Structures are given as structure tokens and as C-alpha cells.
XYZ file of N, CA, C and O in Angstrom:
728
model
N 11.050 -21.871 43.516
C 10.039 -21.410 42.580
C 10.526 -20.217 41.800
O 11.048 -19.334 42.331
N 10.493 -20.261 40.434
C 11.030 -19.109 39.550
C 10.171 -17.899 39.698
O 9.046 -17.980 39.925
N 10.873 -16.848 39.638
C 10.318 -15.434 39.805
C 9.315 -15.368 38.526
O 9.668 -15.578 37.458
N 8.103 -14.669 38.763
C 7.226 -14.500 37.670
C 7.640 -13.250 36.937
O 8.233 -12.250 37.437
N 7.436 -13.371 35.643
C 7.696 -12.192 34.743
C 6.824 -11.054 34.952
O 5.776 -11.172 35.535
N 7.315 -9.885 34.590
C 6.557 -8.757 34.667
C 5.310 -8.887 33.971
O 4.268 -8.427 34.368
N 5.256 -9.417 32.789
C 4.031 -9.652 31.913
C 3.072 -10.538 32.664
O 1.918 -10.175 32.575
N 3.543 -11.534 33.379
C 2.596 -12.589 34.026
C 2.114 -11.765 35.186
O 0.863 -11.894 35.515
N 2.811 -10.878 35.903
C 2.342 -10.191 37.039
C 1.371 -9.153 36.544
O 0.334 -9.033 37.214
N 1.579 -8.543 35.459
C 0.692 -7.629 34.859
C -0.673 -8.255 34.596
O -1.762 -7.619 34.902
N -0.675 -9.298 33.933
C -1.855 -10.072 33.696
C -2.525 -10.483 35.015
O -3.835 -10.207 34.976
N -1.782 -10.934 35.875
C -2.623 -11.283 37.218
C -3.182 -10.072 37.842
O -4.266 -10.148 38.446
N -2.432 -8.946 37.851
C -2.940 -7.822 38.442
C -4.246 -7.282 37.708
O -5.244 -6.842 38.335
N -4.144 -7.270 36.448
C -5.334 -6.733 35.626
C -6.566 -7.614 35.896
O -7.672 -7.204 35.810
N -6.257 -8.933 36.378
C -7.401 -9.809 36.720
C -7.834 -9.623 38.177
O -8.631 -10.413 38.777
N -7.093 -8.755 38.900
C -7.461 -8.462 40.311
C -6.485 -8.769 41.311
O -6.831 -8.603 42.637
N -5.375 -9.308 41.067
C -4.415 -9.819 42.090
C -3.625 -8.495 42.653
O -2.638 -8.054 42.011
N -3.892 -8.166 43.879
C -3.192 -7.139 44.468
C -1.712 -7.554 44.841
O -0.759 -6.693 44.948
N -1.492 -8.769 45.101
C -0.082 -9.362 45.401
C 0.862 -9.111 44.129
O 1.933 -8.760 44.154
N 0.180 -9.323 42.968
C 0.840 -9.185 41.597
C 1.316 -7.636 41.532
O 2.443 -7.316 41.183
N 0.249 -6.679 41.832
C 0.572 -5.257 41.894
C 1.785 -4.901 42.697
O 2.805 -4.267 42.454
N 1.736 -5.515 44.008
C 2.765 -5.207 44.996
C 4.088 -5.615 44.486
O 5.076 -4.978 44.633
N 4.184 -6.734 43.851
C 5.520 -7.212 43.295
C 5.953 -6.268 42.268
O 7.146 -6.043 42.079
N 5.121 -5.899 41.273
C 5.475 -5.054 40.151
C 5.910 -3.704 40.690
O 7.016 -3.181 40.216
N 5.192 -3.226 41.644
C 5.587 -1.937 42.283
C 6.909 -1.996 42.979
O 7.806 -1.151 42.789
N 7.103 -3.088 43.745
C 8.401 -3.226 44.453
C 9.577 -3.272 43.417
O 10.688 -2.714 43.718
N 9.374 -3.985 42.302
C 10.388 -4.125 41.337
C 10.848 -2.849 40.655
O 11.921 -2.635 40.272
N 9.797 -2.013 40.381
C 10.055 -0.944 39.536
C 9.968 0.402 40.049
O 10.275 1.540 39.458
N 9.626 0.551 41.433
C 9.418 1.810 42.022
C 10.800 2.651 42.060
O 10.751 3.819 41.676
N 11.853 2.069 42.469
C 13.064 2.812 42.518
C 13.602 3.298 41.210
O 13.921 4.575 41.018
N 13.776 2.421 40.137
C 14.269 3.002 38.908
C 13.311 3.973 38.222
O 13.810 4.892 37.507
N 12.082 3.676 38.398
C 11.098 4.577 37.789
C 11.228 6.082 38.410
O 11.084 6.979 37.711
N 11.211 6.018 39.804
C 11.379 7.282 40.316
C 12.631 8.043 40.023
O 12.648 9.188 39.805
N 13.840 7.275 39.921
C 15.074 7.970 39.566
C 14.979 8.621 38.086
O 15.534 9.670 37.897
N 14.288 7.774 37.312
C 14.086 8.308 35.889
C 13.370 9.599 35.929
O 13.786 10.543 35.338
N 12.299 9.708 36.607
C 11.417 10.795 36.699
C 12.148 12.013 37.332
O 12.078 13.104 36.927
N 12.888 11.613 38.419
C 13.524 12.619 39.177
C 14.661 13.372 38.327
O 14.846 14.612 38.359
N 15.366 12.619 37.589
C 16.459 13.257 36.769
C 15.812 13.884 35.630
O 16.397 14.943 35.048
N 14.561 13.650 35.265
C 13.964 14.341 34.192
C 13.468 15.678 34.650
O 13.576 16.774 33.928
N 12.951 15.875 35.780
C 12.388 17.092 36.354
C 13.307 17.915 37.321
O 13.173 19.100 37.187
N 14.159 17.280 38.057
C 15.202 17.928 38.634
C 14.894 18.296 40.057
O 15.650 18.786 40.856
N 13.723 18.129 40.765
C 13.438 18.307 42.087
C 12.596 17.279 42.817
O 11.621 16.854 42.068
N 12.720 17.053 44.064
C 12.061 15.986 44.720
C 10.545 16.185 44.803
O 9.792 15.289 44.434
N 10.101 17.341 45.001
C 8.616 17.637 44.998
C 7.972 17.397 43.814
O 6.812 16.713 43.639
N 8.497 17.901 42.726
C 7.957 17.712 41.383
C 7.987 16.272 40.955
O 7.045 15.744 40.449
N 9.133 15.572 41.292
C 9.321 14.274 40.963
C 8.219 13.344 41.659
O 7.705 12.435 41.193
N 8.037 13.656 42.992
C 7.089 12.813 43.809
C 5.640 12.979 43.105
O 4.958 11.973 42.968
N 5.305 14.239 42.635
C 4.017 14.328 42.069
C 3.952 13.692 40.707
O 2.953 12.978 40.463
N 4.972 13.787 39.842
C 4.912 13.008 38.710
C 5.059 11.680 38.894
O 4.248 10.847 38.011
N 5.652 11.120 39.745
C 5.727 9.632 39.980
C 4.349 9.174 40.556
O 4.004 8.047 39.973
N 3.738 9.795 41.416
C 2.396 9.423 41.684
C 1.447 9.481 40.551
O 0.619 8.592 40.350
N 1.486 10.505 39.755
C 0.686 10.617 38.567
C 0.890 9.483 37.565
O 0.091 9.020 36.943
N 2.228 9.133 37.449
C 2.493 8.093 36.513
C 1.963 6.826 36.935
O 1.358 5.993 36.165
N 1.973 6.459 38.273
C 1.332 5.230 38.848
C -0.085 5.226 38.702
O -0.706 4.135 38.419
N -0.673 6.392 38.969
C -2.158 6.473 38.607
C -2.542 6.084 37.204
O -3.570 5.437 36.917
N -1.708 6.525 36.286
C -1.949 6.289 34.912
C -1.795 4.745 34.570
O -2.557 4.157 33.867
N -0.745 4.223 35.103
C -0.428 2.782 35.022
C -1.644 1.934 35.611
O -2.125 1.120 34.984
N -2.139 2.352 36.772
C -3.292 1.801 37.417
C -4.556 1.763 36.523
O -5.206 0.747 36.294
N -4.865 2.977 36.088
C -5.912 3.106 35.124
C -5.863 2.351 33.852
O -6.846 1.898 33.288
N -4.687 2.225 33.318
C -4.472 1.485 32.055
C -4.201 0.039 32.187
O -3.937 -0.659 31.207
N -4.141 -0.443 33.333
C -3.726 -1.914 33.467
C -4.638 -2.874 32.709
O -3.985 -3.895 32.326
N -5.854 -2.700 32.619
C -6.666 -3.640 31.810
C -6.374 -3.455 30.322
O -6.742 -4.419 29.539
N -5.855 -2.354 29.871
C -5.564 -2.275 28.402
C -4.232 -2.888 28.088
O -3.848 -2.940 26.808
N -3.309 -3.126 29.028
C -2.034 -3.774 28.697
C -2.011 -4.919 27.956
O -2.899 -5.866 28.259
N -1.348 -4.960 26.924
C -1.226 -6.238 26.060
C 0.317 -6.667 25.857
O 1.131 -5.691 25.617
N 0.656 -7.892 26.216
C 2.121 -8.081 26.340
C 2.761 -8.236 24.914
O 3.727 -8.993 24.879
N 2.401 -7.468 23.963
C 3.077 -7.502 22.667
C 4.359 -6.874 22.862
O 5.361 -7.246 22.085
N 4.599 -5.864 23.764
C 5.903 -5.285 24.166
C 6.074 -5.556 25.617
O 5.253 -5.917 26.350
N 7.466 -5.551 25.965
C 7.820 -5.819 27.305
C 7.091 -4.749 28.291
O 6.914 -3.669 27.908
N 6.779 -5.273 29.499
C 6.051 -4.483 30.471
C 6.909 -3.102 30.724
O 6.320 -2.078 30.802
N 8.242 -3.262 30.845
C 9.009 -2.096 31.130
C 9.008 -1.102 30.078
O 8.851 0.071 30.364
N 8.904 -1.471 28.815
C 8.724 -0.603 27.705
C 7.401 0.155 27.895
O 7.316 1.438 27.660
N 6.303 -0.506 28.135
C 5.022 -0.024 28.257
C 5.030 0.997 29.443
O 4.508 2.115 29.341
N 5.603 0.649 30.751
C 5.575 1.465 31.719
C 6.317 2.652 31.524
O 5.975 3.791 31.868
N 7.686 2.565 31.016
C 8.415 3.830 30.736
C 7.805 4.724 29.675
O 8.150 5.926 29.693
N 7.134 4.163 28.693
C 6.519 4.943 27.724
C 5.440 5.912 28.447
O 5.180 7.052 28.140
N 4.628 5.325 29.336
C 3.601 5.996 30.131
C 4.348 7.100 30.928
O 3.946 8.316 30.955
N 5.402 6.801 31.517
C 6.177 7.786 32.351
C 6.746 8.880 31.478
O 6.667 10.066 31.816
N 7.438 8.523 30.482
C 7.953 9.438 29.499
C 6.928 10.507 28.959
O 7.031 11.547 29.018
N 5.766 9.793 28.466
C 4.688 10.710 28.145
C 4.130 11.624 29.070
O 3.790 12.748 28.950
N 4.020 11.104 30.359
C 3.479 11.821 31.626
C 4.484 13.017 31.787
O 3.928 14.073 31.994
N 5.675 12.779 31.782
C 6.701 13.886 32.141
C 6.593 14.858 30.929
O 6.662 16.189 31.152
N 6.609 14.466 29.674
C 6.479 15.358 28.575
C 5.211 16.263 28.568
O 5.348 17.525 28.431
N 4.112 15.585 28.980
C 2.810 16.395 29.154
C 3.013 17.420 30.080
O 2.642 18.529 30.095
N 3.736 17.046 31.281
C 3.873 17.996 32.488
C 4.694 19.169 31.956
O 4.377 20.304 32.199
N 5.826 19.050 31.113
C 6.627 20.037 30.728
C 5.872 20.922 29.665
O 6.274 22.036 29.454
N 5.090 20.284 28.942
C 4.296 20.995 27.990
C 3.370 22.007 28.720
O 3.166 23.083 28.261
N 2.917 21.616 29.794
C 1.916 22.408 30.563
C 2.630 23.465 31.422
O 2.143 24.594 31.680
N 3.942 23.319 31.738
C 4.719 24.243 32.530
C 6.046 24.398 31.889
O 6.348 24.030 30.684
N 6.900 25.276 32.447
C 8.170 25.530 31.918
C 9.196 24.402 32.198
O 9.122 23.792 33.203
N 10.011 24.114 31.191
C 10.976 22.906 31.429
C 11.974 23.379 32.367
O 12.384 24.620 32.516
N 12.373 22.459 33.209
C 13.492 22.683 34.178
C 14.844 22.782 33.506
O 15.200 21.848 32.829
N 15.463 23.885 33.648
C 16.807 23.988 33.120
C 17.897 23.297 33.908
O 18.981 22.988 33.332
N 17.716 22.978 35.083
C 18.701 22.466 35.997
C 18.229 21.234 36.645
O 17.187 21.128 37.059
N 19.184 20.344 36.806
C 18.959 19.064 37.559
C 19.296 19.369 38.969
O 20.119 20.230 39.314
N 18.659 18.734 40.027
C 18.805 18.917 41.305
C 20.171 18.493 41.767
O 20.733 17.423 41.519
N 20.945 19.486 42.570
C 22.360 19.252 42.978
C 22.448 17.915 43.780
O 23.495 17.225 43.678
N 21.432 17.694 44.722
C 21.726 16.630 45.636
C 21.934 15.238 44.923
O 22.559 14.264 45.494
N 21.348 15.036 43.852
C 21.330 13.724 43.177
C 22.826 13.339 42.680
O 23.080 12.210 42.516
N 23.610 14.391 42.403
C 24.848 14.085 41.844
C 26.051 14.503 42.748
O 27.205 14.323 42.399
N 25.674 15.083 43.952
C 26.863 15.582 44.735
C 27.521 14.348 45.441
O 27.090 13.298 45.632
N 28.849 14.727 45.831
C 29.702 13.744 46.372
C 29.488 13.735 47.912
O 29.142 14.692 48.427
N 29.722 12.530 48.502
C 29.756 12.418 49.971
C 31.070 12.258 50.564
O 31.176 11.717 51.620
N 32.059 12.681 49.931
C 33.401 12.492 50.465
C 33.583 13.293 51.674
O 33.114 14.496 51.790
N 34.374 12.697 52.605
C 34.433 13.269 53.872
C 35.473 14.521 53.942
O 35.123 15.462 54.801
N 36.351 14.513 53.132
C 37.301 15.767 53.207
C 36.799 16.957 52.395
O 36.307 16.726 51.282
N 36.944 18.071 52.937
C 36.376 19.323 52.312
C 36.998 19.539 50.936
O 36.128 19.859 49.904
N 38.271 19.260 50.644
C 38.749 19.585 49.336
C 38.208 18.482 48.390
O 37.934 18.834 47.229
N 38.181 17.234 48.873
C 37.646 16.185 47.901
C 36.074 16.520 47.697
O 35.562 16.297 46.662
N 35.383 16.975 48.642
C 34.005 17.227 48.594
C 33.794 18.282 47.586
O 32.970 18.260 46.731
N 34.553 19.361 47.756
C 34.472 20.549 46.791
C 34.799 19.999 45.179
O 34.117 20.342 44.323
N 35.801 19.242 45.110
C 36.171 18.752 43.704
C 35.062 17.847 43.321
O 34.659 17.886 42.064
N 34.486 17.024 44.120
C 33.354 16.121 43.749
C 32.076 16.915 43.273
O 31.379 16.568 42.449
N 31.820 18.049 44.088
C 30.786 18.950 43.869
C 30.894 19.621 42.428
O 29.929 19.761 41.633
N 32.142 20.051 42.256
C 32.450 20.667 40.936
C 32.293 19.701 39.795
O 31.664 20.062 38.806
N 32.679 18.504 39.907
C 32.579 17.445 39.005
C 31.101 17.199 38.779
O 30.595 17.058 37.554
N 30.350 17.106 39.863
C 28.948 16.787 39.641
C 28.289 17.965 39.058
O 27.271 17.695 38.232
N 28.524 19.036 39.337
C 27.973 20.265 38.660
C 28.205 20.213 37.153
O 27.363 20.614 36.343
N 29.621 19.975 36.813
C 29.769 19.894 35.405
C 29.029 18.834 34.722
O 28.481 19.032 33.586
N 28.923 17.651 35.229
C 28.136 16.584 34.786
C 26.610 17.046 34.621
O 26.015 16.781 33.615
N 26.137 17.604 35.670
C 24.700 17.999 35.681
C 24.461 19.074 34.562
O 23.526 18.824 33.803
N 25.348 19.943 34.392
C 25.224 20.947 33.285
C 25.324 20.264 31.957
O 24.514 20.694 31.040
N 26.208 19.289 31.777
C 26.344 18.685 30.525
C 25.188 17.903 30.194
O 24.687 17.765 29.049
N 24.597 17.075 31.127
C 23.318 16.394 30.954
C 22.151 17.372 30.575
O 21.449 17.090 29.569
N 22.062 18.442 31.307
C 21.075 19.415 31.019
C 21.180 20.036 29.624
O 20.206 20.418 29.050
N 22.402 20.165 29.040
C 22.575 20.678 27.820
C 22.379 19.820 26.614
O 22.455 20.176 25.458
N 22.149 18.481 26.915
C 21.869 17.581 25.900
C 20.447 17.829 25.136
O 19.573 18.305 25.769
N 20.363 17.616 23.823
C 19.040 17.752 23.255
C 18.093 16.623 23.921
O 18.615 15.725 24.543
N 16.775 17.034 24.083
C 15.865 16.217 24.740
C 15.878 14.827 24.394
O 15.955 13.827 25.422
N 16.007 14.383 23.121
C 15.952 13.004 22.704
C 17.156 12.279 23.339
O 17.083 11.062 23.764
N 18.295 13.002 23.308
C 19.492 12.334 23.742
C 19.534 12.182 25.250
O 19.816 11.102 25.816
N 19.051 13.213 25.964
C 18.926 13.204 27.438
C 17.978 12.025 27.817
O 18.348 11.315 28.763
N 16.842 11.987 27.164
C 15.830 10.955 27.508
C 16.483 9.499 27.392
O 16.363 8.742 28.241
N 17.119 9.346 26.243
C 17.818 7.957 25.965
C 18.824 7.676 27.041
O 18.786 6.510 27.571
N 19.628 8.594 27.286
C 20.652 8.524 28.331
C 20.085 8.266 29.728
O 20.553 7.227 30.448
N 19.082 8.949 30.138
C 18.536 8.630 31.391
C 17.714 7.349 31.461
O 17.715 6.775 32.567
N 17.108 6.947 30.422
C 16.498 5.728 30.333
C 17.571 4.684 30.593
O 17.287 3.511 31.285
N 18.783 4.768 29.983
C 19.793 3.836 30.218
C 20.394 3.899 31.619
O 20.490 2.893 32.263
N 20.684 5.114 32.184
C 21.433 5.230 33.387
C 20.556 4.865 34.565
O 20.782 4.212 35.485
N 19.345 5.432 34.556
C 18.408 5.320 35.680
C 17.534 4.065 35.729
O 17.335 3.501 36.773
N 17.007 3.714 34.564
C 16.181 2.604 34.416
C 16.943 1.369 34.035
O 16.333 0.324 34.217
N 18.065 1.487 33.615
C 18.847 0.270 33.152
C 18.295 -0.332 31.970
O 18.482 -1.566 31.811
N 17.570 0.363 31.114
C 16.908 -0.266 29.906
C 17.953 -0.585 28.820
O 18.863 0.126 28.717
N 17.683 -1.600 28.109
C 18.550 -1.934 26.931
C 18.160 -1.112 25.747
O 17.123 -0.386 25.887
N 18.940 -1.167 24.777
C 18.695 -0.226 23.542
C 17.327 -0.436 22.915
O 16.664 0.531 22.557
N 16.928 -1.674 22.779
C 15.791 -2.012 22.223
C 14.554 -1.537 22.935
O 13.576 -0.955 22.368
N 14.706 -1.701 24.273
C 13.613 -1.107 25.068
C 13.495 0.376 25.186
O 12.443 1.003 25.098
N 14.676 1.074 24.992
C 14.719 2.484 24.913
C 14.016 2.880 23.688
O 13.251 3.823 23.547
N 14.371 2.162 22.641
C 13.748 2.456 21.276
C 12.199 2.298 21.440
O 11.512 3.214 20.878
N 11.692 1.262 22.073
C 10.274 1.044 22.168
C 9.688 2.227 22.959
O 8.518 2.624 22.576
N 10.244 2.578 24.064
C 9.775 3.679 24.950
C 9.744 4.934 24.151
O 8.770 5.768 24.134
N 10.771 5.211 23.364
C 10.940 6.520 22.655
C 10.186 6.499 21.270
O 9.959 7.619 20.759
N 9.597 5.326 20.989
C 8.869 5.452 19.613
C 9.879 5.551 18.403
O 9.524 6.180 17.437
N 10.996 5.046 18.451
C 11.960 5.117 17.356
C 12.566 3.707 17.217
O 12.317 2.766 17.939
N 13.295 3.604 16.129
C 13.896 2.117 15.891
C 15.152 1.985 16.659
O 15.665 3.003 17.315
N 15.703 0.873 16.809
C 16.840 0.521 17.540
C 18.058 1.284 17.268
O 18.882 1.713 18.153
N 18.424 1.505 15.955
C 19.555 2.139 15.464
C 19.443 3.645 15.951
O 20.442 4.313 16.257
N 18.277 4.195 15.857
C 18.139 5.618 16.291
C 18.446 5.797 17.720
O 19.114 6.628 18.189
N 17.864 4.938 18.584
C 18.114 4.804 19.973
C 19.620 4.614 20.341
O 20.157 5.319 21.202
N 20.249 3.739 19.643
C 21.678 3.493 19.766
C 22.481 4.775 19.419
O 23.375 5.186 20.149
N 22.020 5.364 18.259
C 22.717 6.714 17.960
C 22.509 7.749 19.028
O 23.490 8.607 19.258
N 21.347 7.943 19.451
C 21.043 8.915 20.448
C 22.018 8.739 21.788
O 22.523 9.703 22.326
N 22.165 7.436 22.207
C 22.978 7.065 23.300
C 24.501 7.434 23.046
O 25.155 8.061 23.812
N 24.886 7.069 21.705
C 26.224 7.366 21.436
C 26.540 8.823 21.274
O 27.541 9.293 21.887
N 25.676 9.580 20.705
C 25.904 11.075 20.632
C 25.796 11.720 22.088
O 26.578 12.611 22.237
N 24.929 11.200 22.854
C 24.886 11.829 24.135
C 26.157 11.513 25.004
O 26.602 12.516 25.598
N 26.657 10.310 24.799
C 27.964 10.081 25.511
C 29.147 10.866 25.005
O 29.961 11.440 25.666
N 29.185 11.038 23.650
C 30.132 11.881 23.039
C 30.085 13.315 23.442
O 31.034 13.886 23.752
N 28.826 13.850 23.515
C 28.686 15.198 23.893
C 29.092 15.369 25.405
O 29.723 16.382 25.763
N 28.607 14.397 26.235
C 28.941 14.506 27.637
C 30.540 14.511 27.862
O 31.192 15.268 28.626
N 31.270 13.539 27.167
C 32.722 13.487 27.265
C 33.388 14.779 26.791
O 34.199 15.290 27.449
N 32.884 15.375 25.663
C 33.496 16.506 25.155
C 33.252 17.728 26.138
O 34.084 18.548 26.381
N 32.024 17.859 26.630
C 31.649 18.767 27.549
C 32.529 18.825 28.789
O 33.082 19.863 29.333
N 32.720 17.578 29.341
C 33.505 17.312 30.501
C 34.994 17.635 30.287
O 35.714 18.235 30.991
N 35.535 17.295 29.191
C 36.891 17.437 28.692
C 37.193 18.959 28.506
O 38.217 19.532 28.952
N 36.167 19.675 27.935
C 36.246 21.009 27.753
C 36.362 21.805 29.020
O 37.248 22.665 29.333
N 35.471 21.439 29.989
C 35.521 22.128 31.356
C 36.725 21.756 32.076
O 37.361 22.569 32.789
N 37.242 20.530 31.908
C 38.472 20.165 32.541
C 39.604 20.958 32.047
O 40.582 21.267 32.689
N 39.675 21.032 30.699
C 40.672 21.895 30.056
C 40.749 23.317 30.464
O 41.848 23.869 30.619
N 39.533 23.874 30.629
C 39.511 25.284 31.093
C 39.971 25.372 32.534
O 40.668 26.385 32.857
N 39.705 24.439 33.394
C 40.108 24.399 34.733
C 41.629 24.263 34.869
O 42.171 24.662 35.982
N 42.343 23.759 33.931
C 43.802 23.459 34.121
C 44.551 24.617 33.932
O 44.327 25.607 33.358
């Protein structure tokens, strides 16, 4: 039996099927949580935002129309929820260290991995918000360029440019810190 599409599951859930909700939740819980976690930088805040995001999805389930893919609709809700949160509070300047740290067993390797992770964390945190958002939607959610454009409310070429500029800036920042360290 073929797997049901997100859109079909969403329709079934809106009509009352809890099994459809459970399938949607199981499919999207990890990437959605990772996306939110990287946006805010700490587990406690991410958990609160994640729960709030699902509450909004639950409340809006009957208004969903499959004109756009479910993932675009869901990540737009998540993105707007995170943006609203940061508008109400101060933006987090740092990403949480545990997400990017190395698990290498050797102390020297672990230190080098932690330093690399710290440089990457700082480089991501230093990106303009639009570029960081596009990059995290790609890295954490695995969204394609068109879906990133749909979530961000821009056209495909703008989303592609944001990803390209983000990668270019990350490379430059990492090369610069590597050059300083040599």
C-alpha cells in the first residue's frame, strides 16, 4: 500500500482522523524541531516554540488548503511563530553549543572539532536573517528551493540567491578564521 501524501493526511486529519495526525506528526516532528532549535539556540526555548507551533497547526488544520505543499504551509507557520517570538523578546545571538559539538573520543580531536563547531556557529549566527532562515530550512528541514521560497514568501530565484550568498559567506568566514589560526 503506497504511503499517503502529507496533503491527504492533512485532509483526513481535518475531517477528524487522529491516525492521520499521528502520521503527520511522526513524519515532521524531528526536522521541525531541529529547524526551531537552530533558530532560537537553546533546548528550553525550542521546546516551548515547538509546542506552540504544533498548537497553531492544530488550530489551523481546518483552514489548510492544498494549494501549496503541506511542508511549506507548516514551515511558514513555524517561521512566523519564531519571528513573532523574537519580536516579543530579544533575539538570541548565539546558537547552542551542544548542537554542533564533536563527539570525537580523543581530546585533541575533540578540541579541534569544538573549535570548528564554534566557528561554524558564529558564522551562521552572523548571517543576515533571511539568509540564515533559508540555510536552516535547507539544512534542518531538507526543503527544496521552491518550498523555501513558499515558506519565506519570496520567489524561487530570491530563495536560491539567499542560499548561495549564505554558503558563500559561511565559506569566507570559515576560511578567514582558518587563515587566522594558521
